[in-house]
mmCIF file of C-alpha atoms in Angstrom:
data_model
loop_
_atom_site.group_PDB
_atom_site.id
_atom_site.type_symbol
_atom_site.label_atom_id
_atom_site.label_comp_id
_atom_site.label_asym_id
_atom_site.label_seq_id
_atom_site.Cartn_x
_atom_site.Cartn_y
_atom_site.Cartn_z
ATOM 1 C CA UNK A 1 0.000 0.000 0.000
ATOM 2 C CA UNK A 2 1.245 3.517 -0.807
ATOM 3 C CA UNK A 3 2.590 5.220 2.304
ATOM 4 C CA UNK A 4 1.554 8.681 3.456
ATOM 5 C CA UNK A 5 4.894 10.087 2.326
ATOM 6 C CA UNK A 6 4.496 8.405 -1.075
ATOM 7 C CA UNK A 7 1.216 10.244 -1.595
ATOM 8 C CA UNK A 8 2.767 13.562 -0.580
ATOM 9 C CA UNK A 9 5.656 13.032 -3.015
ATOM 10 C CA UNK A 10 3.247 12.294 -5.883
ATOM 11 C CA UNK A 11 1.126 15.296 -4.950
ATOM 12 C CA UNK A 12 4.133 17.603 -4.997
ATOM 13 C CA UNK A 13 5.434 16.216 -8.291
ATOM 14 C CA UNK A 14 2.102 16.656 -10.051
ATOM 15 C CA UNK A 15 1.120 20.082 -8.750
ATOM 16 C CA UNK A 16 4.497 21.797 -8.350
ATOM 17 C CA UNK A 17 3.782 24.282 -11.156
ATOM 18 C CA UNK A 18 0.065 24.947 -10.575
ATOM 19 C CA UNK A 19 -0.650 28.452 -9.204
ATOM 20 C CA UNK A 20 -1.320 28.684 -5.471
ATOM 21 C CA UNK A 21 -2.754 31.685 -3.622
ATOM 22 C CA UNK A 22 -0.281 33.532 -1.378
ATOM 23 C CA UNK A 23 -0.765 33.218 2.379
ATOM 24 C CA UNK A 24 -2.380 36.023 4.324
ATOM 25 C CA UNK A 25 -4.869 37.297 1.736
ATOM 26 C CA UNK A 26 -8.316 38.463 2.814
ATOM 27 C CA UNK A 27 -11.422 36.646 1.564
ATOM 28 C CA UNK A 28 -12.011 39.228 -1.161
ATOM 29 C CA UNK A 29 -8.346 39.215 -2.191
ATOM 30 C CA UNK A 30 -8.306 35.408 -2.352
ATOM 31 C CA UNK A 31 -11.408 35.308 -4.570
ATOM 32 C CA UNK A 32 -9.934 37.948 -6.863
ATOM 33 C CA UNK A 33 -6.611 36.087 -7.014
ATOM 34 C CA UNK A 34 -8.292 32.783 -7.914
ATOM 35 C CA UNK A 35 -10.415 34.365 -10.635
ATOM 36 C CA UNK A 36 -7.423 36.200 -12.094
ATOM 37 C CA UNK A 37 -5.233 33.059 -12.020
ATOM 38 C CA UNK A 38 -7.879 31.070 -13.894
ATOM 39 C CA UNK A 39 -8.325 33.853 -16.443
ATOM 40 C CA UNK A 40 -4.545 34.216 -16.940
ATOM 41 C CA UNK A 41 -3.988 30.470 -17.332
ATOM 42 C CA UNK A 42 -3.036 29.508 -20.873
ATOM 43 C CA UNK A 43 -6.328 28.621 -22.541
ATOM 44 C CA UNK A 44 -8.473 30.336 -19.891
ATOM 45 C CA UNK A 45 -10.507 29.066 -16.963
ATOM 46 C CA UNK A 46 -11.781 25.959 -18.789
ATOM 47 C CA UNK A 47 -8.210 24.887 -19.558
ATOM 48 C CA UNK A 48 -7.320 25.463 -15.900
ATOM 49 C CA UNK A 49 -10.135 23.199 -14.680
ATOM 50 C CA UNK A 50 -9.384 20.512 -17.282
ATOM 51 C CA UNK A 51 -5.744 20.528 -16.184
ATOM 52 C CA UNK A 52 -6.822 20.044 -12.556
ATOM 53 C CA UNK A 53 -9.082 17.127 -13.474
ATOM 54 C CA UNK A 54 -6.328 15.514 -15.563
ATOM 55 C CA UNK A 55 -3.717 15.774 -12.838
ATOM 56 C CA UNK A 56 -6.116 14.397 -10.230
ATOM 57 C CA UNK A 57 -6.686 11.394 -12.484
ATOM 58 C CA UNK A 58 -2.934 10.901 -12.815
ATOM 59 C CA UNK A 59 -2.633 11.080 -9.035
ATOM 60 C CA UNK A 60 -5.030 8.173 -8.645
ATOM 61 C CA UNK A 61 -3.237 6.144 -11.346
ATOM 62 C CA UNK A 62 0.228 6.599 -9.830
ATOM 63 C CA UNK A 63 -0.953 5.703 -6.324
ATOM 64 C CA UNK A 64 -2.706 2.571 -7.577
ATOM 65 C CA UNK A 65 0.412 1.497 -9.456
ATOM 66 C CA UNK A 66 2.466 2.153 -6.330
ATOM 67 C CA UNK A 67 0.148 -0.115 -4.333
ATOM 68 C CA UNK A 68 -0.229 -3.061 -6.681
ATOM 69 C CA UNK A 69 1.658 -2.392 -9.934
ATOM 70 C CA UNK A 70 5.142 -1.951 -11.277
ATOM 71 C CA UNK A 71 5.725 1.173 -9.170
ATOM 72 C CA UNK A 72 6.154 -1.029 -6.110
ATOM 73 C CA UNK A 73 9.812 -0.935 -7.143
ATOM 74 C CA UNK A 74 11.367 2.174 -5.593
ATOM 75 C CA UNK A 75 13.558 2.900 -8.616
ATOM 76 C CA UNK A 76 10.578 2.839 -10.984
ATOM 77 C CA UNK A 77 8.580 4.997 -8.584
ATOM 78 C CA UNK A 78 11.369 7.594 -8.365
ATOM 79 C CA UNK A 79 11.693 7.687 -12.156
ATOM 80 C CA UNK A 80 7.951 8.197 -12.552
ATOM 81 C CA UNK A 81 7.929 11.073 -10.040
ATOM 82 C CA UNK A 82 10.671 12.767 -12.030
ATOM 83 C CA UNK A 83 8.732 12.150 -15.247
ATOM 84 C CA UNK A 84 5.409 13.616 -14.084
ATOM 85 C CA UNK A 85 7.003 16.721 -12.576
ATOM 86 C CA UNK A 86 7.228 18.386 -16.016
ATOM 87 C CA UNK A 87 4.581 19.058 -18.717
ATOM 88 C CA UNK A 88 6.347 16.934 -21.358
ATOM 89 C CA UNK A 89 6.819 14.091 -18.889
ATOM 90 C CA UNK A 90 3.147 14.147 -17.903
ATOM 91 C CA UNK A 91 2.176 13.876 -21.580
ATOM 92 C CA UNK A 92 4.455 10.842 -21.986
ATOM 93 C CA UNK A 93 2.991 9.224 -18.886
ATOM 94 C CA UNK A 94 -0.616 9.806 -19.988
ATOM 95 C CA UNK A 95 0.116 8.463 -23.484
ATOM 96 C CA UNK A 96 1.368 5.248 -21.879
ATOM 97 C CA UNK A 97 -1.754 5.050 -19.738
ATOM 98 C CA UNK A 98 -4.036 5.557 -22.747
ATOM 99 C CA UNK A 99 -2.311 2.762 -24.658
ATOM 100 C CA UNK A 100 -2.640 0.432 -21.674
ATOM 101 C CA UNK A 101 -6.295 1.392 -21.267
ATOM 102 C CA UNK A 102 -7.175 0.370 -24.813
ATOM 103 C CA UNK A 103 -6.227 -3.224 -24.048
ATOM 104 C CA UNK A 104 -8.141 -3.194 -20.739
ATOM 105 C CA UNK A 105 -11.416 -1.676 -21.968
ATOM 106 C CA UNK A 106 -12.947 -4.895 -23.281
ATOM 107 C CA UNK A 107 -12.217 -6.739 -20.050
ATOM 108 C CA UNK A 108 -13.591 -3.869 -17.955
ATOM 109 C CA UNK A 109 -16.863 -3.893 -19.905
ATOM 110 C CA UNK A 110 -17.302 -7.603 -19.237
ATOM 111 C CA UNK A 111 -16.616 -7.139 -15.537
ATOM 112 C CA UNK A 112 -19.096 -4.255 -15.270
ATOM 113 C CA UNK A 113 -21.805 -6.363 -16.898
ATOM 114 C CA UNK A 114 -21.210 -9.086 -14.323
ATOM 115 C CA UNK A 115 -21.512 -6.733 -11.326
ATOM 116 C CA UNK A 116 -24.435 -7.339 -9.039
ATOM 117 C CA UNK A 117 -27.049 -4.616 -8.725
ATOM 118 C CA UNK A 118 -25.671 -2.111 -6.239
ATOM 119 C CA UNK A 119 -27.453 0.407 -4.026
ATOM 120 C CA UNK A 120 -26.462 3.771 -2.563
ATOM 121 C CA UNK A 121 -24.476 3.465 0.692
ATOM 122 C CA UNK A 122 -26.094 4.798 3.884
ATOM 123 C CA UNK A 123 -24.845 8.160 5.199
ATOM 124 C CA UNK A 124 -21.388 7.844 6.713
ATOM 125 C CA UNK A 125 -22.236 9.835 9.834
ATOM 126 C CA UNK A 126 -24.725 12.193 11.450
ATOM 127 C CA UNK A 127 -24.268 15.424 13.378
ATOM 128 C CA UNK A 128 -25.628 16.412 16.761
ATOM 129 C CA UNK A 129 -28.356 19.076 16.261
ATOM 130 C CA UNK A 130 -26.872 21.215 19.023
ATOM 131 C CA UNK A 131 -23.467 21.205 17.332
ATOM 132 C CA UNK A 132 -25.094 22.194 14.040
ATOM 133 C CA UNK A 133 -26.935 25.051 15.784
ATOM 134 C CA UNK A 134 -23.704 26.323 17.341
ATOM 135 C CA UNK A 135 -22.014 26.210 13.925
ATOM 136 C CA UNK A 136 -24.858 28.238 12.413
ATOM 137 C CA UNK A 137 -24.499 30.816 15.203
ATOM 138 C CA UNK A 138 -20.748 30.986 14.544
ATOM 139 C CA UNK A 139 -19.790 29.638 17.976
ATOM 140 C CA UNK A 140 -16.385 27.960 17.711
ATOM 141 C CA UNK A 141 -15.682 24.743 19.598
ATOM 142 C CA UNK A 142 -11.918 25.024 19.338
ATOM 143 C CA UNK A 143 -9.592 22.048 18.681
ATOM 144 C CA UNK A 144 -10.636 18.655 20.035
ATOM 145 C CA UNK A 145 -9.360 15.053 19.900
ATOM 146 C CA UNK A 146 -10.007 14.584 16.161
ATOM 147 C CA UNK A 147 -8.189 17.820 15.324
ATOM 148 C CA UNK A 148 -5.270 16.608 17.456
ATOM 149 C CA UNK A 149 -5.284 13.197 15.715
ATOM 150 C CA UNK A 150 -5.173 14.751 12.267
ATOM 151 C CA UNK A 151 -2.529 17.339 13.141
ATOM 152 C CA UNK A 152 -0.234 14.605 14.522
ATOM 153 C CA UNK A 153 -0.260 12.542 11.311
ATOM 154 C CA UNK A 154 3.099 12.077 9.606
ATOM 155 C CA UNK A 155 1.886 13.284 6.206
ATOM 156 C CA UNK A 156 0.249 16.352 7.748
ATOM 157 C CA UNK A 157 3.450 17.275 9.574
ATOM 158 C CA UNK A 158 5.502 16.637 6.413
ATOM 159 C CA UNK A 159 3.599 19.129 4.247
ATOM 160 C CA UNK A 160 3.031 21.681 7.036
ATOM 161 C CA UNK A 161 -0.767 21.654 7.073
ATOM 162 C CA UNK A 162 -2.149 23.523 10.121
ATOM 163 C CA UNK A 163 1.374 24.612 11.078
ATOM 164 C CA UNK A 164 -0.231 27.986 11.707
ATOM 165 C CA UNK A 165 -3.370 28.031 13.844
ATOM 166 C CA UNK A 166 -6.483 28.623 11.666
ATOM 167 C CA UNK A 167 -8.988 31.376 12.358
ATOM 168 C CA UNK A 168 -11.581 29.020 13.802
ATOM 169 C CA UNK A 169 -12.363 25.354 14.424
ATOM 170 C CA UNK A 170 -15.715 23.577 14.722
ATOM 171 C CA UNK A 171 -15.230 19.985 15.920
ATOM 172 C CA UNK A 172 -17.954 17.391 15.314
ATOM 173 C CA UNK A 173 -18.184 13.698 16.201
ATOM 174 C CA UNK A 174 -17.096 12.799 12.626
ATOM 175 C CA UNK A 175 -14.242 15.287 12.183
ATOM 176 C CA UNK A 176 -13.865 19.038 12.159
ATOM 177 C CA UNK A 177 -14.414 22.121 10.018
ATOM 178 C CA UNK A 178 -11.752 24.817 9.756
ATOM 179 C CA UNK A 179 -13.095 28.315 9.119
ATOM 180 C CA UNK A 180 -10.255 30.306 7.616
ATOM 181 C CA UNK A 181 -9.815 33.206 5.186
ATOM 182 C CA UNK A 182 -13.381 33.182 3.904
ATOM 183 C CA UNK A 183 -13.680 29.423 3.391
ATOM 184 C CA UNK A 184 -14.818 26.295 5.217
ATOM 185 C CA UNK A 185 -12.459 23.303 4.997
ATOM 186 C CA UNK A 186 -13.905 19.885 5.839
ATOM 187 C CA UNK A 187 -11.761 17.239 7.545
ATOM 188 C CA UNK A 188 -13.505 13.861 7.922
ATOM 189 C CA UNK A 189 -11.873 11.182 10.087
ATOM 190 C CA UNK A 190 -13.027 8.215 7.980
ATOM 191 C CA UNK A 191 -11.585 9.968 4.908
ATOM 192 C CA UNK A 192 -8.155 10.871 6.272
ATOM 193 C CA UNK A 193 -7.781 7.405 7.823
ATOM 194 C CA UNK A 194 -8.356 5.865 4.367
ATOM 195 C CA UNK A 195 -6.010 8.315 2.620
ATOM 196 C CA UNK A 196 -7.089 11.879 1.878
ATOM 197 C CA UNK A 197 -5.022 12.180 -1.309
ATOM 198 C CA UNK A 198 -7.002 9.513 -3.132
ATOM 199 C CA UNK A 199 -10.279 11.281 -2.315
ATOM 200 C CA UNK A 200 -9.797 14.689 -3.954
ATOM 201 C CA UNK A 201 -11.262 13.759 -7.332
ATOM 202 C CA UNK A 202 -14.027 11.600 -5.791
ATOM 203 C CA UNK A 203 -15.200 14.524 -3.621
ATOM 204 C CA UNK A 204 -15.317 16.712 -6.723
ATOM 205 C CA UNK A 205 -17.613 14.144 -8.357
ATOM 206 C CA UNK A 206 -19.661 13.766 -5.165
ATOM 207 C CA UNK A 207 -20.200 17.532 -4.957
ATOM 208 C CA UNK A 208 -21.432 17.845 -8.542
ATOM 209 C CA UNK A 209 -23.748 14.874 -8.036
ATOM 210 C CA UNK A 210 -25.149 16.203 -4.742
ATOM 211 C CA UNK A 211 -25.518 19.758 -6.042
ATOM 212 C CA UNK A 212 -27.461 18.532 -9.080
ATOM 213 C CA UNK A 213 -29.737 16.421 -6.868
ATOM 214 C CA UNK A 214 -30.289 19.293 -4.432
ATOM 215 C CA UNK A 215 -31.694 21.497 -7.191
ATOM 216 C CA UNK A 216 -34.627 19.101 -7.597
ATOM 217 C CA UNK A 217 -35.406 18.636 -3.897
ATOM 218 C CA UNK A 218 -37.498 20.658 -1.468
ATOM 219 C CA UNK A 219 -34.674 22.366 0.346
ATOM 220 C CA UNK A 220 -32.984 25.779 0.136
ATOM 221 C CA UNK A 221 -31.045 26.132 -3.144
ATOM 222 C CA UNK A 222 -27.273 26.471 -3.285
ATOM 223 C CA UNK A 223 -26.280 29.994 -2.217
ATOM 224 C CA UNK A 224 -25.335 32.208 -5.128
ATOM 225 C CA UNK A 225 -21.579 32.430 -5.611
ATOM 226 C CA UNK A 226 -20.734 29.398 -3.447
ATOM 227 C CA UNK A 227 -17.664 27.614 -4.839
ATOM 228 C CA UNK A 228 -16.439 24.097 -4.141
ATOM 229 C CA UNK A 229 -12.676 23.567 -4.236
ATOM 230 C CA UNK A 230 -10.716 20.344 -3.938
ATOM 231 C CA UNK A 231 -8.766 19.867 -0.729
ATOM 232 C CA UNK A 232 -5.295 19.904 -2.288
ATOM 233 C CA UNK A 233 -4.287 23.287 -0.846
ATOM 234 C CA UNK A 234 -5.414 22.476 2.688
ATOM 235 C CA UNK A 235 -5.079 18.658 2.619
ATOM 236 C CA UNK A 236 -8.762 18.499 3.518
ATOM 237 C CA UNK A 237 -11.586 16.472 1.994
ATOM 238 C CA UNK A 238 -12.924 19.600 0.261
ATOM 239 C CA UNK A 239 -13.554 23.314 0.771
ATOM 240 C CA UNK A 240 -16.514 25.630 0.272
ATOM 241 C CA UNK A 241 -15.968 29.335 -0.351
ATOM 242 C CA UNK A 242 -18.807 31.842 -0.287
ATOM 243 C CA UNK A 243 -19.043 35.047 -2.265
ATOM 244 C CA UNK A 244 -20.117 37.077 0.767
ATOM 245 C CA UNK A 245 -19.315 37.461 4.439
ATOM 246 C CA UNK A 246 -18.855 34.271 6.466
ATOM 247 C CA UNK A 247 -21.108 35.805 9.130
ATOM 248 C CA UNK A 248 -24.063 35.943 6.712
ATOM 249 C CA UNK A 249 -26.857 34.135 8.663
ATOM 250 C CA UNK A 250 -28.509 32.639 5.567
ATOM 251 C CA UNK A 251 -25.198 31.335 4.228
ATOM 252 C CA UNK A 252 -24.189 29.831 7.595
ATOM 253 C CA UNK A 253 -27.637 28.219 7.943
ATOM 254 C CA UNK A 254 -27.302 26.603 4.507
ATOM 255 C CA UNK A 255 -23.766 25.327 5.230
ATOM 256 C CA UNK A 256 -24.844 23.908 8.586
ATOM 257 C CA UNK A 257 -28.421 22.702 8.146
ATOM 258 C CA UNK A 258 -28.311 21.680 4.474
ATOM 259 C CA UNK A 259 -24.729 20.849 3.546
ATOM 260 C CA UNK A 260 -23.260 19.443 6.779
ATOM 261 C CA UNK A 261 -26.460 17.843 8.055
ATOM 262 C CA UNK A 262 -27.933 16.440 4.791
ATOM 263 C CA UNK A 263 -25.486 16.487 1.885
ATOM 264 C CA UNK A 264 -22.025 15.806 3.330
ATOM 265 C CA UNK A 265 -22.818 12.475 5.096
ATOM 266 C CA UNK A 266 -24.003 10.877 1.837
ATOM 267 C CA UNK A 267 -21.213 12.458 -0.203
ATOM 268 C CA UNK A 268 -18.602 11.080 2.203
ATOM 269 C CA UNK A 269 -20.196 7.615 2.158
ATOM 270 C CA UNK A 270 -19.962 7.504 -1.643
ATOM 271 C CA UNK A 271 -16.357 8.707 -1.582
ATOM 272 C CA UNK A 272 -15.015 6.119 0.881
ATOM 273 C CA UNK A 273 -16.913 3.237 -0.765
ATOM 274 C CA UNK A 274 -14.703 2.567 -3.800
ATOM 275 C CA UNK A 275 -17.320 0.225 -5.239
ATOM 276 C CA UNK A 276 -19.446 3.295 -5.847
ATOM 277 C CA UNK A 277 -19.186 4.547 -9.429
ATOM 278 C CA UNK A 278 -20.080 8.208 -9.817
ATOM 279 C CA UNK A 279 -22.229 9.279 -12.763
ATOM 280 C CA UNK A 280 -20.294 10.875 -15.587
ATOM 281 C CA UNK A 281 -20.224 14.657 -15.171
ATOM 282 C CA UNK A 282 -19.708 16.821 -18.231
ATOM 283 C CA UNK A 283 -16.440 18.754 -18.442
ATOM 284 C CA UNK A 284 -18.427 21.980 -18.578
ATOM 285 C CA UNK A 285 -19.609 21.321 -15.019
ATOM 286 C CA UNK A 286 -16.007 20.981 -13.851
#
C-alpha cells in the first residue's frame, strides 16, 4: 500500500507548477486572485479546470500502481515522479496510460456487466443538532481530539498543514471544520484514515452529483456564488468558499443545516466506498 509520504511526493510532483494563492490574503483578495489566475492560465478558466481534473486522475493512477503495480519498485517509482514533474513528462505518462487502457477496456466492460445490482451506501455519519446550531451561530468549539489526531499525522506534519493556527475550528463527532480566510475546509476522520489524497477527485464528483440532486429537492437552493474547491491546498476532503461574508446568517444556515447535516454524510459515504461509481459529469460542469 502507498505510504503517506508516497502520496505527498506524488502530490508535490504533479502540482508543483500549478498556481497557489499567497498566504495572508483576505477573503475578497483570495477570490480575486483565484479568478485572475484562472483567467490568466493559458487557454483560460476551462483549460485550468481541465488541467486540474487531468492531474487528479494521474494522481489516482500513480498511487494505484504504487500499491499493486510496477511502481512497487522504488527505482521505478522515483523515475515516474521525475517524469510527471514536467509538462512533457506528464504527456508521456498519460500516453502510456491511454495505450494500456485500450487493451483493458474490453475486459472492464465484461466485468461491469457481471456486477451485481448495487445500491447507494447509507450516510457515513450524522451530526448532533446542538453542534449544528452552534455552527450556524458561529460559535467555535476550538480544537478537540479529532483535530489533534489529524494534526499529529506524519503526512500532515511533512507538508506543514495547520502549522499555523487557523482562524476558527468547529469539531464534530465525525471530524472538524476549519473556518479560515473566507472558506470552510472539511476534515472527515473516515476519509483521512483511508487516505485523503485519493479522495480529492471523488469529492469533486460527489459535490457535482449532490448539487445537481439538491436542485430538484425541497430544500434551500445552493447559495449564489458558493464555490467548491478540492482539498489539495489544505489537505482536507474539500472546501466551500462563499461570495459574501462568512457571518451571513442565511449562508451559515445553509452550510450547517443543508450541507453538513444532509449532503455531506451521503457524499462522504460515496467517496469512501470505492465500489461506488459516480455518474459521468460533463467537463463543462467541472
